[in-house]
Amino acid sequence: MSAGQPPGQAAHPVHVAIIMDGNGRWAQLRGLPRQEGHRRGLEALRAAVKNAGELGVKILTLYSFSTENWRRPATEVSFLLGLLKRFVEKDLDELHAAGVRVRVIGGRDDLAPDVLRLVERAEMVTRDNTKMTLVVAFNYGARDEIVRAARQLAAAAASGRVEPAAIDEAMLASRLDTADMPDPELVIRTSGETRISNFLLWQAAYAEFVFTPVLWPDFDRAAFEAALAEYAGRERRFGGVSEPVDRNVGAA
Ligand code: IPE
Ligand code: IPE
Ligand code: MG
């Protein structure tokens, strides 16, 4: 969906992206270790995939681990990686049976070989599924993604395959990890934080944002529906003017 589309009521989003935040605080509030928050966060992730399918969302992108999350204590990092690995291992068959295509976005060069193999297998096995696409943003940072795309274009230009003057928005977008996907119309962030934390900087240029205080482990069907309802009430203008204003201008 490009920013060139006509203004109008938001209706129903095709692509929803979620910054799943607040696992640590969820655990802290209960006097539990952060790991327990992440475990419950994984349950919320499973539920979100199911709910998205039932609510007619065709693409669900989930921010599961950022390029900055490597800064966390080594024990937390390895717990998170293990949890995500087990999720793919355990849930792949079920996701495949449900017609879910799995895609992983983010840098791959620094992934451990076993994680890389798992990612590639999940994508390969589910590549022809059409019911819904689950995009897992893992080792993902939007700046890193844009840098990798720029590097590819620079190499193509240096070798004479691409004319620098021919580089436009579409060409750059085609080198991003999300190349063949429409942009998210809705980005949800849980836990009350109101920042983007290096998520989909390019793709969310015209997304609607819904910030909810709900901590990620508590993000249930009702919370998902509430975010969609908030989105449905938005007017998307893409730099244009809303319809009544448009008519006034025409009449003047
Ligand atoms: C989100 O929860 C999970 C990841 C970022 C991987 P957090 O772990 O960030 O939870 P808070 O923000 O500390 O509560
Ligand atoms: C964003 O959450 C990353 C993910 C949800 C994977 P963080 O908890 O890492 O973000 P900051 O540090 O609060 O900006
Ligand atoms: Mg956080």
PDB file of C-alpha atoms and ligand atoms in Angstrom:
ATOM      1  CA  MET A   1       0.000   0.000   0.000  1.00  0.00           C
ATOM      2  CA  SER A   2       1.746   3.180  -1.019  1.00  0.00           C
ATOM      3  CA  ALA A   3       1.388   6.661   0.402  1.00  0.00           C
ATOM      4  CA  GLY A   4      -0.043   7.590  -2.980  1.00  0.00           C
ATOM      5  CA  GLN A   5      -3.396   6.025  -2.262  1.00  0.00           C
ATOM      6  CA  PRO A   6      -6.464   8.224  -1.900  1.00  0.00           C
ATOM      7  CA  PRO A   7      -7.510   9.492   1.528  1.00  0.00           C
ATOM      8  CA  GLY A   8     -10.321   7.738   3.291  1.00  0.00           C
ATOM      9  CA  GLN A   9     -11.694   5.880   6.276  1.00  0.00           C
ATOM     10  CA  ALA A  10      -9.290   3.326   7.673  1.00  0.00           C
ATOM     11  CA  ALA A  11     -11.674   0.297   7.613  1.00  0.00           C
ATOM     12  CA  HIS A  12      -9.891  -3.013   8.030  1.00  0.00           C
ATOM     13  CA  PRO A  13      -6.109  -3.389   7.905  1.00  0.00           C
ATOM     14  CA  VAL A  14      -4.496  -6.049   5.717  1.00  0.00           C
ATOM     15  CA  HIS A  15      -1.168  -5.805   7.515  1.00  0.00           C
ATOM     16  CA  VAL A  16      -0.845  -5.281  11.261  1.00  0.00           C
ATOM     17  CA  ALA A  17       2.558  -4.977  12.922  1.00  0.00           C
ATOM     18  CA  ILE A  18       3.032  -5.263  16.671  1.00  0.00           C
ATOM     19  CA  ILE A  19       5.803  -4.136  19.000  1.00  0.00           C
ATOM     20  CA  MET A  20       5.316  -6.748  21.705  1.00  0.00           C
ATOM     21  CA  ASP A  21       6.532  -4.883  24.776  1.00  0.00           C
ATOM     22  CA  GLY A  22       6.154  -5.221  28.528  1.00  0.00           C
ATOM     23  CA  ASN A  23       7.074  -8.831  29.337  1.00  0.00           C
ATOM     24  CA  GLY A  24       9.587  -7.756  31.961  1.00  0.00           C
ATOM     25  CA  ARG A  25       7.182  -5.382  33.691  1.00  0.00           C
ATOM     26  CA  TRP A  26       4.435  -8.005  33.632  1.00  0.00           C
ATOM     27  CA  ALA A  27       6.728 -10.351  35.554  1.00  0.00           C
ATOM     28  CA  GLN A  28       8.042  -7.640  37.878  1.00  0.00           C
ATOM     29  CA  LEU A  29       4.504  -6.675  38.889  1.00  0.00           C
ATOM     30  CA  ARG A  30       4.004 -10.257  40.050  1.00  0.00           C
ATOM     31  CA  GLY A  31       7.370 -10.637  41.738  1.00  0.00           C
ATOM     32  CA  LEU A  32       8.410 -13.159  39.088  1.00  0.00           C
ATOM     33  CA  PRO A  33      11.664 -13.383  37.117  1.00  0.00           C
ATOM     34  CA  ARG A  34      11.708 -11.617  33.728  1.00  0.00           C
ATOM     35  CA  GLN A  35      11.959 -15.018  32.064  1.00  0.00           C
ATOM     36  CA  GLU A  36       8.460 -15.854  33.248  1.00  0.00           C
ATOM     37  CA  GLY A  37       7.250 -12.700  31.509  1.00  0.00           C
ATOM     38  CA  HIS A  38       8.865 -13.868  28.287  1.00  0.00           C
ATOM     39  CA  ARG A  39       7.285 -17.315  28.656  1.00  0.00           C
ATOM     40  CA  ARG A  40       3.869 -15.731  29.048  1.00  0.00           C
ATOM     41  CA  GLY A  41       4.709 -13.387  26.197  1.00  0.00           C
ATOM     42  CA  LEU A  42       5.156 -16.401  23.953  1.00  0.00           C
ATOM     43  CA  GLU A  43       1.665 -17.582  24.895  1.00  0.00           C
ATOM     44  CA  ALA A  44       0.342 -14.146  23.951  1.00  0.00           C
ATOM     45  CA  LEU A  45       2.198 -14.396  20.639  1.00  0.00           C
ATOM     46  CA  ARG A  46       0.549 -17.733  19.857  1.00  0.00           C
ATOM     47  CA  ALA A  47      -2.855 -16.267  20.706  1.00  0.00           C
ATOM     48  CA  ALA A  48      -2.183 -13.173  18.583  1.00  0.00           C
ATOM     49  CA  VAL A  49      -1.441 -15.292  15.517  1.00  0.00           C
ATOM     50  CA  LYS A  50      -4.674 -17.227  15.975  1.00  0.00           C
ATOM     51  CA  ASN A  51      -6.701 -14.090  16.671  1.00  0.00           C
ATOM     52  CA  ALA A  52      -5.236 -12.255  13.698  1.00  0.00           C
ATOM     53  CA  GLY A  53      -6.325 -15.083  11.411  1.00  0.00           C
ATOM     54  CA  GLU A  54      -9.820 -15.102  12.863  1.00  0.00           C
ATOM     55  CA  LEU A  55     -10.071 -11.315  12.691  1.00  0.00           C
ATOM     56  CA  GLY A  56      -9.216 -11.293   8.985  1.00  0.00           C
ATOM     57  CA  VAL A  57      -5.719  -9.844   9.233  1.00  0.00           C
ATOM     58  CA  LYS A  58      -3.738 -11.232   6.282  1.00  0.00           C
ATOM     59  CA  ILE A  59      -0.245 -10.234   7.408  1.00  0.00           C
ATOM     60  CA  LEU A  60       0.886 -10.078  11.017  1.00  0.00           C
ATOM     61  CA  THR A  61       4.379  -8.783  11.751  1.00  0.00           C
ATOM     62  CA  LEU A  62       5.693  -9.342  15.268  1.00  0.00           C
ATOM     63  CA  TYR A  63       8.765  -7.589  16.647  1.00  0.00           C
ATOM     64  CA  SER A  64      10.365 -10.402  18.599  1.00  0.00           C
ATOM     65  CA  PHE A  65      14.006  -9.365  18.984  1.00  0.00           C
ATOM     66  CA  SER A  66      15.688  -6.133  17.952  1.00  0.00           C
ATOM     67  CA  THR A  67      19.260  -5.454  16.896  1.00  0.00           C
ATOM     68  CA  GLU A  68      19.501  -3.465  20.159  1.00  0.00           C
ATOM     69  CA  ASN A  69      18.213  -6.327  22.322  1.00  0.00           C
ATOM     70  CA  TRP A  70      21.704  -7.914  22.164  1.00  0.00           C
ATOM     71  CA  ARG A  71      22.588  -5.289  24.796  1.00  0.00           C
ATOM     72  CA  ARG A  72      20.590  -7.192  27.412  1.00  0.00           C
ATOM     73  CA  PRO A  73      22.300  -9.477  29.919  1.00  0.00           C
ATOM     74  CA  ALA A  74      23.638 -12.625  28.219  1.00  0.00           C
ATOM     75  CA  THR A  75      21.340 -14.864  30.260  1.00  0.00           C
ATOM     76  CA  GLU A  76      18.233 -12.981  29.084  1.00  0.00           C
ATOM     77  CA  VAL A  77      19.442 -12.960  25.469  1.00  0.00           C
ATOM     78  CA  SER A  78      20.046 -16.698  25.437  1.00  0.00           C
ATOM     79  CA  PHE A  79      16.712 -17.349  27.135  1.00  0.00           C
ATOM     80  CA  LEU A  80      14.896 -15.284  24.496  1.00  0.00           C
ATOM     81  CA  LEU A  81      16.729 -16.984  21.632  1.00  0.00           C
ATOM     82  CA  GLY A  82      15.964 -20.410  23.096  1.00  0.00           C
ATOM     83  CA  LEU A  83      12.305 -19.511  23.514  1.00  0.00           C
ATOM     84  CA  LEU A  84      11.989 -18.337  19.912  1.00  0.00           C
ATOM     85  CA  LYS A  85      13.829 -21.372  18.637  1.00  0.00           C
ATOM     86  CA  ARG A  86      11.541 -23.706  20.533  1.00  0.00           C
ATOM     87  CA  PHE A  87       8.516 -21.775  19.259  1.00  0.00           C
ATOM     88  CA  VAL A  88       9.488 -22.367  15.634  1.00  0.00           C
ATOM     89  CA  GLU A  89      10.446 -25.997  16.308  1.00  0.00           C
ATOM     90  CA  LYS A  90       7.269 -26.782  18.210  1.00  0.00           C
ATOM     91  CA  ASP A  91       4.725 -24.704  16.330  1.00  0.00           C
ATOM     92  CA  LEU A  92       5.897 -25.041  12.748  1.00  0.00           C
ATOM     93  CA  ASP A  93       3.719 -28.069  11.929  1.00  0.00           C
ATOM     94  CA  GLU A  94       0.656 -26.443  13.462  1.00  0.00           C
ATOM     95  CA  LEU A  95       1.249 -23.145  11.667  1.00  0.00           C
ATOM     96  CA  HIS A  96       1.762 -24.995   8.410  1.00  0.00           C
ATOM     97  CA  ALA A  97      -1.433 -27.010   8.909  1.00  0.00           C
ATOM     98  CA  ALA A  98      -3.305 -23.750   9.544  1.00  0.00           C
ATOM     99  CA  GLY A  99      -2.099 -22.358   6.201  1.00  0.00           C
ATOM    100  CA  VAL A 100       0.272 -19.794   7.710  1.00  0.00           C
ATOM    101  CA  ARG A 101       3.241 -18.679   5.657  1.00  0.00           C
ATOM    102  CA  VAL A 102       6.181 -17.833   7.916  1.00  0.00           C
ATOM    103  CA  ARG A 103       8.654 -15.118   6.994  1.00  0.00           C
ATOM    104  CA  VAL A 104      11.550 -13.842   9.045  1.00  0.00           C
ATOM    105  CA  ILE A 105      12.927 -10.325   8.618  1.00  0.00           C
ATOM    106  CA  GLY A 106      16.148  -9.005  10.103  1.00  0.00           C
ATOM    107  CA  GLY A 107      19.881  -9.481   9.641  1.00  0.00           C
ATOM    108  CA  ARG A 108      21.024 -13.044   9.046  1.00  0.00           C
ATOM    109  CA  ASP A 109      24.800 -12.758   8.848  1.00  0.00           C
ATOM    110  CA  ASP A 110      25.362 -12.923  12.591  1.00  0.00           C
ATOM    111  CA  LEU A 111      22.855 -15.681  13.360  1.00  0.00           C
ATOM    112  CA  ALA A 112      24.055 -18.980  14.813  1.00  0.00           C
ATOM    113  CA  PRO A 113      24.019 -21.744  12.183  1.00  0.00           C
ATOM    114  CA  ASP A 114      21.294 -23.746  13.939  1.00  0.00           C
ATOM    115  CA  VAL A 115      19.032 -20.695  14.201  1.00  0.00           C
ATOM    116  CA  LEU A 116      19.648 -19.846  10.552  1.00  0.00           C
ATOM    117  CA  ARG A 117      18.788 -23.383   9.470  1.00  0.00           C
ATOM    118  CA  LEU A 118      15.569 -23.258  11.471  1.00  0.00           C
ATOM    119  CA  VAL A 119      14.574 -19.925   9.949  1.00  0.00           C
ATOM    120  CA  GLU A 120      15.231 -21.193   6.444  1.00  0.00           C
ATOM    121  CA  ARG A 121      13.323 -24.410   7.077  1.00  0.00           C
ATOM    122  CA  ALA A 122      10.284 -22.555   8.456  1.00  0.00           C
ATOM    123  CA  GLU A 123      10.212 -20.296   5.401  1.00  0.00           C
ATOM    124  CA  MET A 124      10.733 -23.158   2.966  1.00  0.00           C
ATOM    125  CA  VAL A 125       8.100 -25.474   4.434  1.00  0.00           C
ATOM    126  CA  THR A 126       5.403 -22.785   4.562  1.00  0.00           C
ATOM    127  CA  ARG A 127       6.255 -20.811   1.432  1.00  0.00           C
ATOM    128  CA  ASP A 128       3.110 -21.746  -0.525  1.00  0.00           C
ATOM    129  CA  ASN A 129       0.618 -21.144   2.278  1.00  0.00           C
ATOM    130  CA  THR A 130      -1.925 -18.425   1.601  1.00  0.00           C
ATOM    131  CA  LYS A 131      -4.302 -18.194   4.573  1.00  0.00           C
ATOM    132  CA  MET A 132      -2.126 -15.696   6.395  1.00  0.00           C
ATOM    133  CA  THR A 133       1.478 -14.521   6.608  1.00  0.00           C
ATOM    134  CA  LEU A 134       3.300 -14.385   9.925  1.00  0.00           C
ATOM    135  CA  VAL A 135       6.348 -12.152   9.711  1.00  0.00           C
ATOM    136  CA  VAL A 136       8.731 -12.578  12.604  1.00  0.00           C
ATOM    137  CA  ALA A 137      11.068  -9.615  13.014  1.00  0.00           C
ATOM    138  CA  PHE A 138      14.102 -11.237  14.576  1.00  0.00           C
ATOM    139  CA  ASN A 139      17.524  -9.625  14.958  1.00  0.00           C
ATOM    140  CA  TYR A 140      15.645  -6.814  13.253  1.00  0.00           C
ATOM    141  CA  GLY A 141      16.479  -3.127  13.227  1.00  0.00           C
ATOM    142  CA  ALA A 142      15.057  -0.801  10.597  1.00  0.00           C
ATOM    143  CA  ARG A 143      18.282   1.184  10.299  1.00  0.00           C
ATOM    144  CA  ASP A 144      20.235  -2.021   9.781  1.00  0.00           C
ATOM    145  CA  GLU A 145      17.700  -3.123   7.161  1.00  0.00           C
ATOM    146  CA  ILE A 146      18.011   0.183   5.284  1.00  0.00           C
ATOM    147  CA  VAL A 147      21.805   0.062   5.492  1.00  0.00           C
ATOM    148  CA  ARG A 148      21.824  -3.469   4.048  1.00  0.00           C
ATOM    149  CA  ALA A 149      19.544  -2.312   1.196  1.00  0.00           C
ATOM    150  CA  ALA A 150      21.763   0.735   0.542  1.00  0.00           C
ATOM    151  CA  ARG A 151      24.842  -1.490   0.481  1.00  0.00           C
ATOM    152  CA  GLN A 152      23.234  -3.753  -2.136  1.00  0.00           C
ATOM    153  CA  LEU A 153      22.286  -0.783  -4.308  1.00  0.00           C
ATOM    154  CA  ALA A 154      25.740   0.741  -3.949  1.00  0.00           C
ATOM    155  CA  ALA A 155      27.324  -2.545  -5.067  1.00  0.00           C
ATOM    156  CA  ALA A 156      24.929  -2.730  -8.031  1.00  0.00           C
ATOM    157  CA  ALA A 157      25.759   0.861  -8.968  1.00  0.00           C
ATOM    158  CA  ALA A 158      29.519   0.339  -8.582  1.00  0.00           C
ATOM    159  CA  SER A 159      29.395  -2.652 -10.919  1.00  0.00           C
ATOM    160  CA  GLY A 160      27.320  -0.727 -13.458  1.00  0.00           C
ATOM    161  CA  ARG A 161      24.157  -2.834 -13.055  1.00  0.00           C
ATOM    162  CA  VAL A 162      22.167   0.082 -11.639  1.00  0.00           C
ATOM    163  CA  GLU A 163      22.191   3.705 -12.738  1.00  0.00           C
ATOM    164  CA  PRO A 164      22.321   5.891  -9.573  1.00  0.00           C
ATOM    165  CA  ALA A 165      19.751   8.263 -11.080  1.00  0.00           C
ATOM    166  CA  ALA A 166      17.382   5.324 -11.550  1.00  0.00           C
ATOM    167  CA  ILE A 167      17.278   4.592  -7.808  1.00  0.00           C
ATOM    168  CA  ASP A 168      13.824   5.530  -6.589  1.00  0.00           C
ATOM    169  CA  GLU A 169      11.579   4.635  -3.643  1.00  0.00           C
ATOM    170  CA  ALA A 170      10.332   1.447  -5.292  1.00  0.00           C
ATOM    171  CA  MET A 171      13.862   0.244  -6.006  1.00  0.00           C
ATOM    172  CA  LEU A 172      15.005   0.864  -2.462  1.00  0.00           C
ATOM    173  CA  ALA A 173      11.852  -0.806  -1.078  1.00  0.00           C
ATOM    174  CA  SER A 174      12.568  -3.811  -3.270  1.00  0.00           C
ATOM    175  CA  ARG A 175      15.869  -4.347  -1.441  1.00  0.00           C
ATOM    176  CA  LEU A 176      14.331  -4.256   2.032  1.00  0.00           C
ATOM    177  CA  ASP A 177      13.542  -7.486   3.914  1.00  0.00           C
ATOM    178  CA  THR A 178       9.859  -6.750   3.331  1.00  0.00           C
ATOM    179  CA  ALA A 179      10.322  -6.426  -0.460  1.00  0.00           C
ATOM    180  CA  ASP A 180       7.163  -8.172  -1.642  1.00  0.00           C
ATOM    181  CA  MET A 181       4.866  -7.188   1.212  1.00  0.00           C
ATOM    182  CA  PRO A 182       2.447  -4.278   1.481  1.00  0.00           C
ATOM    183  CA  ASP A 183       3.243  -1.728   4.187  1.00  0.00           C
ATOM    184  CA  PRO A 184       1.496  -2.140   7.545  1.00  0.00           C
ATOM    185  CA  GLU A 185      -1.586   0.056   7.852  1.00  0.00           C
ATOM    186  CA  LEU A 186      -1.579  -0.361  11.628  1.00  0.00           C
ATOM    187  CA  VAL A 187       1.293  -0.555  14.125  1.00  0.00           C
ATOM    188  CA  ILE A 188       0.379  -1.490  17.688  1.00  0.00           C
ATOM    189  CA  ARG A 189       2.710  -1.064  20.651  1.00  0.00           C
ATOM    190  CA  THR A 190       1.844  -2.515  24.014  1.00  0.00           C
ATOM    191  CA  SER A 191       3.044  -1.571  27.523  1.00  0.00           C
ATOM    192  CA  GLY A 192       2.368   2.161  27.313  1.00  0.00           C
ATOM    193  CA  GLU A 193       5.662   3.096  25.651  1.00  0.00           C
ATOM    194  CA  THR A 194       5.119   5.561  22.818  1.00  0.00           C
ATOM    195  CA  ARG A 195       8.199   5.090  20.685  1.00  0.00           C
ATOM    196  CA  ILE A 196       9.073   3.112  17.576  1.00  0.00           C
ATOM    197  CA  SER A 197      12.365   1.565  18.804  1.00  0.00           C
ATOM    198  CA  ASN A 198      13.865   1.066  15.331  1.00  0.00           C
ATOM    199  CA  PHE A 199      10.872  -0.895  13.961  1.00  0.00           C
ATOM    200  CA  LEU A 200       9.800  -0.641  10.288  1.00  0.00           C
ATOM    201  CA  LEU A 201      10.957   2.979   9.922  1.00  0.00           C
ATOM    202  CA  TRP A 202      10.518   2.920   6.142  1.00  0.00           C
ATOM    203  CA  GLN A 203       7.381   0.777   5.949  1.00  0.00           C
ATOM    204  CA  ALA A 204       5.475   2.614   8.682  1.00  0.00           C
ATOM    205  CA  ALA A 205       5.792   6.005   6.965  1.00  0.00           C
ATOM    206  CA  TYR A 206       1.993   6.305   6.783  1.00  0.00           C
ATOM    207  CA  ALA A 207       0.901   3.670   9.291  1.00  0.00           C
ATOM    208  CA  GLU A 208      -1.622   4.455  11.984  1.00  0.00           C
ATOM    209  CA  PHE A 209      -0.236   3.909  15.500  1.00  0.00           C
ATOM    210  CA  VAL A 210      -2.178   2.481  18.394  1.00  0.00           C
ATOM    211  CA  PHE A 211      -0.471   2.602  21.777  1.00  0.00           C
ATOM    212  CA  THR A 212      -2.068   0.540  24.498  1.00  0.00           C
ATOM    213  CA  PRO A 213      -1.081   0.329  28.173  1.00  0.00           C
ATOM    214  CA  VAL A 214      -1.768  -3.423  28.134  1.00  0.00           C
ATOM    215  CA  LEU A 215       1.431  -5.366  28.858  1.00  0.00           C
ATOM    216  CA  TRP A 216       2.216  -7.877  26.109  1.00  0.00           C
ATOM    217  CA  PRO A 217       1.433 -11.076  28.104  1.00  0.00           C
ATOM    218  CA  ASP A 218      -2.057  -9.629  28.700  1.00  0.00           C
ATOM    219  CA  PHE A 219      -2.669  -8.747  25.046  1.00  0.00           C
ATOM    220  CA  ASP A 220      -5.706 -10.927  24.415  1.00  0.00           C
ATOM    221  CA  ARG A 221      -8.484 -11.096  21.840  1.00  0.00           C
ATOM    222  CA  ALA A 222     -10.317  -8.135  23.408  1.00  0.00           C
ATOM    223  CA  ALA A 223      -7.189  -5.981  23.312  1.00  0.00           C
ATOM    224  CA  PHE A 224      -6.601  -6.923  19.669  1.00  0.00           C
ATOM    225  CA  GLU A 225     -10.205  -6.069  18.784  1.00  0.00           C
ATOM    226  CA  ALA A 226      -9.938  -2.750  20.639  1.00  0.00           C
ATOM    227  CA  ALA A 227      -6.849  -1.814  18.603  1.00  0.00           C
ATOM    228  CA  LEU A 228      -8.628  -2.688  15.358  1.00  0.00           C
ATOM    229  CA  ALA A 229     -11.650  -0.642  16.438  1.00  0.00           C
ATOM    230  CA  GLU A 230      -9.414   2.340  17.192  1.00  0.00           C
ATOM    231  CA  TYR A 231      -7.854   1.968  13.752  1.00  0.00           C
ATOM    232  CA  ALA A 232     -11.281   1.792  12.092  1.00  0.00           C
ATOM    233  CA  GLY A 233     -12.100   5.211  13.550  1.00  0.00           C
ATOM    234  CA  ARG A 234      -9.053   6.856  12.023  1.00  0.00           C
ATOM    235  CA  GLU A 235      -9.090   8.946   8.893  1.00  0.00           C
ATOM    236  CA  ARG A 236      -6.076   8.322   6.683  1.00  0.00           C
ATOM    237  CA  ARG A 237      -5.123  11.305   4.566  1.00  0.00           C
ATOM    238  CA  PHE A 238      -1.691  10.417   3.103  1.00  0.00           C
ATOM    239  CA  GLY A 239      -0.839  14.091   2.887  1.00  0.00           C
ATOM    240  CA  GLY A 240      -4.092  14.896   1.096  1.00  0.00           C
ATOM    241  CA  VAL A 241      -7.244  16.470   2.491  1.00  0.00           C
ATOM    242  CA  SER A 242     -10.330  14.825   3.948  1.00  0.00           C
ATOM    243  CA  GLU A 243     -13.361  14.578   1.680  1.00  0.00           C
ATOM    244  CA  PRO A 244     -15.616  17.362   3.078  1.00  0.00           C
ATOM    245  CA  VAL A 245     -12.696  19.835   2.983  1.00  0.00           C
ATOM    246  CA  ASP A 246     -12.033  18.731  -0.573  1.00  0.00           C
ATOM    247  CA  ARG A 247     -15.613  19.643  -1.580  1.00  0.00           C
ATOM    248  CA  ASN A 248     -15.314  23.060   0.110  1.00  0.00           C
ATOM    249  CA  VAL A 249     -12.197  23.771  -1.846  1.00  0.00           C
ATOM    250  CA  GLY A 250     -13.948  22.758  -5.052  1.00  0.00           C
ATOM    251  CA  ALA A 251     -16.921  25.040  -4.275  1.00  0.00           C
ATOM    252  CA  ALA A 252     -14.816  28.085  -3.461  1.00  0.00           C
TER     253      ALA A 252
HETATM  254  C1  IPE B   1       9.304  -7.331  25.231  1.00  0.00           C
HETATM  255  O1  IPE B   1       9.281  -7.191  26.603  1.00  0.00           O
HETATM  256  C2  IPE B   1      10.160  -8.492  24.779  1.00  0.00           C
HETATM  257  C3  IPE B   1      11.376  -8.096  24.065  1.00  0.00           C
HETATM  258  C4  IPE B   1      11.790  -6.890  23.877  1.00  0.00           C
HETATM  259  C5  IPE B   1      12.183  -9.168  23.510  1.00  0.00           C
HETATM  260  P1  IPE B   1      10.472  -6.505  27.418  1.00  0.00           P
HETATM  261  O2  IPE B   1      11.450  -7.556  27.804  1.00  0.00           O
HETATM  262  O3  IPE B   1      11.022  -5.360  26.690  1.00  0.00           O
HETATM  263  O4  IPE B   1       9.680  -6.022  28.688  1.00  0.00           O
HETATM  264  P2  IPE B   1       9.876  -4.664  29.498  1.00  0.00           P
HETATM  265  O5  IPE B   1       9.822  -3.546  28.503  1.00  0.00           O
HETATM  266  O6  IPE B   1      11.209  -4.757  30.166  1.00  0.00           O
HETATM  267  O7  IPE B   1       8.737  -4.631  30.457  1.00  0.00           O
HETATM  268  C1  IPE B   2      11.266  -3.186  21.323  1.00  0.00           C
HETATM  269  O1  IPE B   2      11.134  -3.300  22.695  1.00  0.00           O
HETATM  270  C2  IPE B   2      11.793  -4.457  20.737  1.00  0.00           C
HETATM  271  C3  IPE B   2      10.864  -5.597  20.782  1.00  0.00           C
HETATM  272  C4  IPE B   2       9.643  -5.570  21.217  1.00  0.00           C
HETATM  273  C5  IPE B   2      11.395  -6.832  20.256  1.00  0.00           C
HETATM  274  P1  IPE B   2      12.286  -2.830  23.706  1.00  0.00           P
HETATM  275  O2  IPE B   2      11.782  -3.082  25.061  1.00  0.00           O
HETATM  276  O3  IPE B   2      13.565  -3.480  23.331  1.00  0.00           O
HETATM  277  O4  IPE B   2      12.393  -1.286  23.363  1.00  0.00           O
HETATM  278  P2  IPE B   2      12.926  -0.057  24.253  1.00  0.00           P
HETATM  279  O5  IPE B   2      14.284  -0.426  24.733  1.00  0.00           O
HETATM  280  O6  IPE B   2      11.958   0.119  25.362  1.00  0.00           O
HETATM  281  O7  IPE B   2      12.905   1.114  23.310  1.00  0.00           O
HETATM  282 MG    MG B   3      10.631  -3.382  26.631  1.00  0.00          MG
END
